[in-house]
PDB file of C-alpha atoms in Angstrom:
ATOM      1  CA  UNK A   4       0.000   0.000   0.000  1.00  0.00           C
ATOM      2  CA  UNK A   5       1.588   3.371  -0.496  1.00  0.00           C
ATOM      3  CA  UNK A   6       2.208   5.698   2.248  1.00  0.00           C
ATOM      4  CA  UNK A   7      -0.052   8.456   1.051  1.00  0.00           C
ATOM      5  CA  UNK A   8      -2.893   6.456   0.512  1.00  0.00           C
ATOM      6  CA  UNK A   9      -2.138   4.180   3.678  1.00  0.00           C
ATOM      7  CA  UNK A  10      -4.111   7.218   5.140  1.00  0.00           C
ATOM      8  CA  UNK A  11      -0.797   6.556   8.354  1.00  0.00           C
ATOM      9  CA  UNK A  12      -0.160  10.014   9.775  1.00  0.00           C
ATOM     10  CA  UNK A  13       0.948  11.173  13.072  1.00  0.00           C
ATOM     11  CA  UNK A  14       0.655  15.045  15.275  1.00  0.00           C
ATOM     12  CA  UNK A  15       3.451  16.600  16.608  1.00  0.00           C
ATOM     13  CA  UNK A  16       2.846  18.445  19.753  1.00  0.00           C
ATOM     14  CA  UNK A  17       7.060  18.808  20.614  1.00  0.00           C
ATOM     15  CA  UNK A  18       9.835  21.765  19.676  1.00  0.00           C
ATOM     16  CA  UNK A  19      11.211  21.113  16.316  1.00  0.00           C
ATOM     17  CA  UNK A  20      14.766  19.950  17.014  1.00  0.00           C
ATOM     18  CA  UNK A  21      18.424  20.487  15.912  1.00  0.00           C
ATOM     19  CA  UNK A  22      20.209  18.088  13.803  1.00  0.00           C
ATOM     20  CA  UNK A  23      21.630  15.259  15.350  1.00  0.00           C
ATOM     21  CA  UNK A  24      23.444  12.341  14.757  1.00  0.00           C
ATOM     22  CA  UNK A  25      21.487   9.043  15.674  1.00  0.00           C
ATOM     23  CA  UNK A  26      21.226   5.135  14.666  1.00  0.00           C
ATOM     24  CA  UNK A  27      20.516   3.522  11.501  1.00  0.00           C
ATOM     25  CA  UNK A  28      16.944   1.963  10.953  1.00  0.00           C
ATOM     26  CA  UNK A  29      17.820  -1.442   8.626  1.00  0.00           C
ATOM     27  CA  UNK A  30      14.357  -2.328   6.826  1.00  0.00           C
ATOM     28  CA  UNK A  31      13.773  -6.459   6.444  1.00  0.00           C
ATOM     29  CA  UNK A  32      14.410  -5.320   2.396  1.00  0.00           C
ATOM     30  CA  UNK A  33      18.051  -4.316   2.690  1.00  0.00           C
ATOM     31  CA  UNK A  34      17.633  -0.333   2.506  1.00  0.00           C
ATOM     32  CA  UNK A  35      18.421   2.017   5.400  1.00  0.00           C
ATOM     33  CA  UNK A  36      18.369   5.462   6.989  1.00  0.00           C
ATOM     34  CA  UNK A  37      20.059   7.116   9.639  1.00  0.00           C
ATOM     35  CA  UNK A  38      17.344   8.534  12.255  1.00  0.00           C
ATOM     36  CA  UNK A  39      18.091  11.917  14.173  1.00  0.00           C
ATOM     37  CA  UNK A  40      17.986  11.280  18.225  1.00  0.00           C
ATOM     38  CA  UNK A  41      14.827   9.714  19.596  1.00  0.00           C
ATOM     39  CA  UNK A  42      13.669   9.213  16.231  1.00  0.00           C
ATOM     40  CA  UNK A  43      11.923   5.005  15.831  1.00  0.00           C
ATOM     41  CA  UNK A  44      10.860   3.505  13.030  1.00  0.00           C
ATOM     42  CA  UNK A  45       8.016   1.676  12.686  1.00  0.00           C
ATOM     43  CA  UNK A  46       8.388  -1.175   9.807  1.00  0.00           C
ATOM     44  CA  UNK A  47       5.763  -1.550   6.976  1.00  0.00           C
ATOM     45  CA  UNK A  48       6.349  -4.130   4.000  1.00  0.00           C
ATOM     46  CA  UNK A  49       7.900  -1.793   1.837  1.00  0.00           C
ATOM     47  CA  UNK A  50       9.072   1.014   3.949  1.00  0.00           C
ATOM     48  CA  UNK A  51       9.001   2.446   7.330  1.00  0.00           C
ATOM     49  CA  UNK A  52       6.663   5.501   9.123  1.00  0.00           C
ATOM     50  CA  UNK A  53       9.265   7.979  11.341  1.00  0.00           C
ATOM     51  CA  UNK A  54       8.111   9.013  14.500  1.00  0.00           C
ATOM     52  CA  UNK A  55       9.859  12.245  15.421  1.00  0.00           C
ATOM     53  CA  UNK A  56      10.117  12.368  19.721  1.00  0.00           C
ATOM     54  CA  UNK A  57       6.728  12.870  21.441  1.00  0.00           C
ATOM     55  CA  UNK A  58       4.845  11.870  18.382  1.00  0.00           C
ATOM     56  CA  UNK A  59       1.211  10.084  18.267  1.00  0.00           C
ATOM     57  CA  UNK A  60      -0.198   8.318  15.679  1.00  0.00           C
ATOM     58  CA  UNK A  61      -4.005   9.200  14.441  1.00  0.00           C
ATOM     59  CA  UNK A  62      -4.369   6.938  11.238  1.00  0.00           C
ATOM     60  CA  UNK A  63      -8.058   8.291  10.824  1.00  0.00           C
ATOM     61  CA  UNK A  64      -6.824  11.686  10.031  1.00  0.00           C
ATOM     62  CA  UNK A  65      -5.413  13.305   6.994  1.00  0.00           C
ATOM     63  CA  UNK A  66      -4.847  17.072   8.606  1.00  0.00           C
ATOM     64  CA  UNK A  67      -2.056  15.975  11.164  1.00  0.00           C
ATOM     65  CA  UNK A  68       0.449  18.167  11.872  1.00  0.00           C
ATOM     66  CA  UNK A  69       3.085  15.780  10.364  1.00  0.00           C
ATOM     67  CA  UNK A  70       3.690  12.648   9.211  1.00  0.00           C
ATOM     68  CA  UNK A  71       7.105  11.285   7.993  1.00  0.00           C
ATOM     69  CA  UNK A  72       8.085   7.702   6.122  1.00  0.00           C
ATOM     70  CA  UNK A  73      10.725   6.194   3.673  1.00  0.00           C
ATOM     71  CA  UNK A  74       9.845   3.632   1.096  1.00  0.00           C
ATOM     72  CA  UNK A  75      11.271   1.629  -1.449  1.00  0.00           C
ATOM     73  CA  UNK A  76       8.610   1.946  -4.266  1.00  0.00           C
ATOM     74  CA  UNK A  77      10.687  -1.014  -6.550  1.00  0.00           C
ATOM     75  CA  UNK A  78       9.212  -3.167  -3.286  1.00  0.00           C
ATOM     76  CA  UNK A  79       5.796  -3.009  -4.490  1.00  0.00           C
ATOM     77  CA  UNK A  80       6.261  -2.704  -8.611  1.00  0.00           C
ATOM     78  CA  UNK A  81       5.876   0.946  -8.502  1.00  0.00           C
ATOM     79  CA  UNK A  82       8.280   3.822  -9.282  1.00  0.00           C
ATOM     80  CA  UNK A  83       9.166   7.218  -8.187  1.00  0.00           C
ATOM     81  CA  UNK A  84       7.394   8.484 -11.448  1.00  0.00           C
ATOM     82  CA  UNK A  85       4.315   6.587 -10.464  1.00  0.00           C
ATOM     83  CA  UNK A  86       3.955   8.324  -6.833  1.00  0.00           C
ATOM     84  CA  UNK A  87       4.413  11.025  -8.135  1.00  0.00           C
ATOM     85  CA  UNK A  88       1.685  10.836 -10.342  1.00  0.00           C
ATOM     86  CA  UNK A  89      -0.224   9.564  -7.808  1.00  0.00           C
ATOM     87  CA  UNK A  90      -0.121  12.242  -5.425  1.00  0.00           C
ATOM     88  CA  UNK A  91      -1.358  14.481  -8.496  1.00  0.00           C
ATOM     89  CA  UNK A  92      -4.230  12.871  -9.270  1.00  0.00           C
ATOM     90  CA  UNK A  93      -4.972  12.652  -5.670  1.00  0.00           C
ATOM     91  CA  UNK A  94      -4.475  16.049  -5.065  1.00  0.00           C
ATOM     92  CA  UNK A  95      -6.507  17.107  -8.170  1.00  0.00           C
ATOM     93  CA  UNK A  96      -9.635  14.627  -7.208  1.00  0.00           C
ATOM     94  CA  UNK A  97      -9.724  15.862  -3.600  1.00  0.00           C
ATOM     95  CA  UNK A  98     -10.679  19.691  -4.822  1.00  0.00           C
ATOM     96  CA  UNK A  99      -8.183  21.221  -2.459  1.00  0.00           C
ATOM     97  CA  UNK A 100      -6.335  24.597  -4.014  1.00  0.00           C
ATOM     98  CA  UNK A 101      -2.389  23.178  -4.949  1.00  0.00           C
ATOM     99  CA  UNK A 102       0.009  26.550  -4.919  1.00  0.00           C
ATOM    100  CA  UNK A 103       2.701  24.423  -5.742  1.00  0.00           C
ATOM    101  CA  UNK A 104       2.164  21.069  -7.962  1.00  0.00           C
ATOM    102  CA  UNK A 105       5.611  19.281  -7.132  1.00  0.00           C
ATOM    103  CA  UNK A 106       7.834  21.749  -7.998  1.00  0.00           C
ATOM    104  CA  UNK A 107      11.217  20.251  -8.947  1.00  0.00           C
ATOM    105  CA  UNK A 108      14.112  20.947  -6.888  1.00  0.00           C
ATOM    106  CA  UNK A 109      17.753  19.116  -7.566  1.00  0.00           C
ATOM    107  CA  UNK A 110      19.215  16.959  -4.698  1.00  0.00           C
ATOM    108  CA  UNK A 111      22.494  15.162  -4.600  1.00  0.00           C
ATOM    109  CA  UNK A 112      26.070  14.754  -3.701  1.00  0.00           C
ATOM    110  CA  UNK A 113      28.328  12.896  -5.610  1.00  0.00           C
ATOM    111  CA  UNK A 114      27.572   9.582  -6.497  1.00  0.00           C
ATOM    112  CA  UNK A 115      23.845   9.728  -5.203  1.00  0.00           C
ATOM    113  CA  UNK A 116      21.436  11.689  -7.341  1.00  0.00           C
ATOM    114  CA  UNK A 117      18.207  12.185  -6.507  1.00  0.00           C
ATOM    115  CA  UNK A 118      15.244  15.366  -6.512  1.00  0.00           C
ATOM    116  CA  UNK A 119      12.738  16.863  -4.163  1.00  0.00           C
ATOM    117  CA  UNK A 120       9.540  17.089  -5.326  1.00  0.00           C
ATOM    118  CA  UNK A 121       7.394  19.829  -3.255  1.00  0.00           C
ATOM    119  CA  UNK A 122       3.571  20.423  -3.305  1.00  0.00           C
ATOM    120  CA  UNK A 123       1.761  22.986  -1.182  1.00  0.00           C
ATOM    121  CA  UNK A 124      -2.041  23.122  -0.914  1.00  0.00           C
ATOM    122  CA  UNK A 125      -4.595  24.596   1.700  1.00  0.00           C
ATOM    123  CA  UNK A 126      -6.805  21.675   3.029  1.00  0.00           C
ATOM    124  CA  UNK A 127     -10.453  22.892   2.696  1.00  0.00           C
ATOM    125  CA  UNK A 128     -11.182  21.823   5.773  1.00  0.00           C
ATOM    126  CA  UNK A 129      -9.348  23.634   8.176  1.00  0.00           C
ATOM    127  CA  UNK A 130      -8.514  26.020   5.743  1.00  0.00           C
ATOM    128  CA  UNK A 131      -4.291  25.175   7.136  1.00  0.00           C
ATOM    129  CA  UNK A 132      -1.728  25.440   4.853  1.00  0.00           C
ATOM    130  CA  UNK A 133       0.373  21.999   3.909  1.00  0.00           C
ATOM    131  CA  UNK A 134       3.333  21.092   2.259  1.00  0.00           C
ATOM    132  CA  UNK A 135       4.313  17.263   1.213  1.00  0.00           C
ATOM    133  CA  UNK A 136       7.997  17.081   0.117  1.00  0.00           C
ATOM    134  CA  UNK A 137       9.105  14.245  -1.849  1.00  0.00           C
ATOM    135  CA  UNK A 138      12.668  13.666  -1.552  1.00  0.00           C
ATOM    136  CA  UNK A 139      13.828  10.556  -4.022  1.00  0.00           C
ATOM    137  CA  UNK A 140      17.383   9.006  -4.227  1.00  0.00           C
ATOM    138  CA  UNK A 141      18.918   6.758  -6.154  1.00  0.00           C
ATOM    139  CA  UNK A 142      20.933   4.361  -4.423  1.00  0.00           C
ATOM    140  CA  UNK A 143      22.803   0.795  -5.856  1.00  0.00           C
ATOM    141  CA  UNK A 144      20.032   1.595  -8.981  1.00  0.00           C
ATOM    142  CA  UNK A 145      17.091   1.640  -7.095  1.00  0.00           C
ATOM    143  CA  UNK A 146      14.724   4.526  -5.935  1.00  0.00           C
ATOM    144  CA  UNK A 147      14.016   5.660  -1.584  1.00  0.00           C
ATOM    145  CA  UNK A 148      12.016   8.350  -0.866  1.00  0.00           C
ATOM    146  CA  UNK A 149      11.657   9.661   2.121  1.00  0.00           C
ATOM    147  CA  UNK A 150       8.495  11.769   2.167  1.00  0.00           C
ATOM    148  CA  UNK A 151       7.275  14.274   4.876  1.00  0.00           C
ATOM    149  CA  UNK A 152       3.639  15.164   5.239  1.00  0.00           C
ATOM    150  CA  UNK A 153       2.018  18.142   7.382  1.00  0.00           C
ATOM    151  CA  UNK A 154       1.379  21.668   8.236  1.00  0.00           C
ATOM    152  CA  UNK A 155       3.901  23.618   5.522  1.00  0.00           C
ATOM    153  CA  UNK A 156       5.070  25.768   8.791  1.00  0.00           C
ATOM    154  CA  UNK A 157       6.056  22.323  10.508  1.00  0.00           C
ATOM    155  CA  UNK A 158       7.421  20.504   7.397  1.00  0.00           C
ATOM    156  CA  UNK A 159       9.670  23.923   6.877  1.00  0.00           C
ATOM    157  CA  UNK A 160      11.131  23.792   9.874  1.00  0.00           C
ATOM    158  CA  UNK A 161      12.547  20.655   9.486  1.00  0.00           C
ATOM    159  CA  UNK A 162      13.937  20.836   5.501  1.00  0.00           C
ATOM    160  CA  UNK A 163      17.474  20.868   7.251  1.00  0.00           C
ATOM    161  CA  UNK A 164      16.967  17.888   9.036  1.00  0.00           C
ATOM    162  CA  UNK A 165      15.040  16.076   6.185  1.00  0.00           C
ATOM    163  CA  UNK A 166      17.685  16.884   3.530  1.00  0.00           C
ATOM    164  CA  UNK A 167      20.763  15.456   5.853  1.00  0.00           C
ATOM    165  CA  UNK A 168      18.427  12.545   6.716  1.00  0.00           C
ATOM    166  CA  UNK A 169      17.732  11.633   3.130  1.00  0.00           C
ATOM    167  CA  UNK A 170      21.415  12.099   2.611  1.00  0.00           C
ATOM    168  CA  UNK A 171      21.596   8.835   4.569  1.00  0.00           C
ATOM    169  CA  UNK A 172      19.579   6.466   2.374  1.00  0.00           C
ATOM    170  CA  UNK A 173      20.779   3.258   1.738  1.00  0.00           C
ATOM    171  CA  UNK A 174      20.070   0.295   0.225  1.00  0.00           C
ATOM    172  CA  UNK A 175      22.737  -2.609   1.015  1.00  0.00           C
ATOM    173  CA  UNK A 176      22.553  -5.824  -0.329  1.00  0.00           C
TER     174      UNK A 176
END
């Protein structure tokens, strides 16, 4: 099932912390991420939800204040491409206003290419503003993306953190 449309999603009610050094999360599947202190990860088939400290989980909800996962997409026959598209059609079909459509943004260092993809809507609901960024490496010729869902003022304020986090994707043999 893909993360989006798993409908998982968590509220943060804790200070948005400095980057830190932590431990790496090794999914069943062979790919990996380093997790900032107090950071778990909570193993699905083909990826992994991230619960930031002081998290709670609400899967009935799609305005929580964040939610953030990695996935493997080549786990489940889909793609980067077909997320992606996913979220778009999604997006579209729900009738919220998108400011941003997924935006391309470059993302690498050497030897690991990858993009972030950012979209920014206002839910009609609570009439909040929310960001979903879509950051997807290529690592050992396969695609992670670590994807962060939530209030755009709380998914800002951790872009440092997200970008040295998805720095640390893995995927070991």
């Amino acid at each position: 099932m893909r993360p989006l449309l798993a409908g998982a999603v968590l509220a943060i009610v804790c200070t948005v912390p400095a980057a830190a050094k932590g431990k790496k999360y090794r999914h069943p599947l062979g790919f990996q991420i380093e997790l900032p202190e107090k950071w778990v990860a909570e193993p699905s088939p083909a990826g992994a939800t991230l619960h930031p400290p002081g998290a709670k989980v609400n899967p009935d909800r799609e305005d929580n204040a964040e939610v953030y996962w990695f996935w493997a997409p080549s786990a489940e026959k889909s793609s980067e491409n077909d997320y992606v598209r996913d979220l778009r059609e999604n997006l579209k079909a729900s009738n919220v206003e998108v400011e941003r459509g997924g935006d391309l943004e470059g993302f690498s260092s050497p030897g690991r290419p990858g993009v972030i993809y950012t979209f920014d809507f206002t839910n009609p609901a609570d009439k909040k503003d929310y960001r979903i960024r879509v950051f997807a490496m290529q690592r050992n010729g396969k695609t992670l993306l670590l994807i962060a869902k939530g209030r755009r003022d709380r998914v800002e304020a951790r872009d440092k953190l997200l970008r040295e986090m998805a720095m640390t994707l893995e995927w070991k043999n």
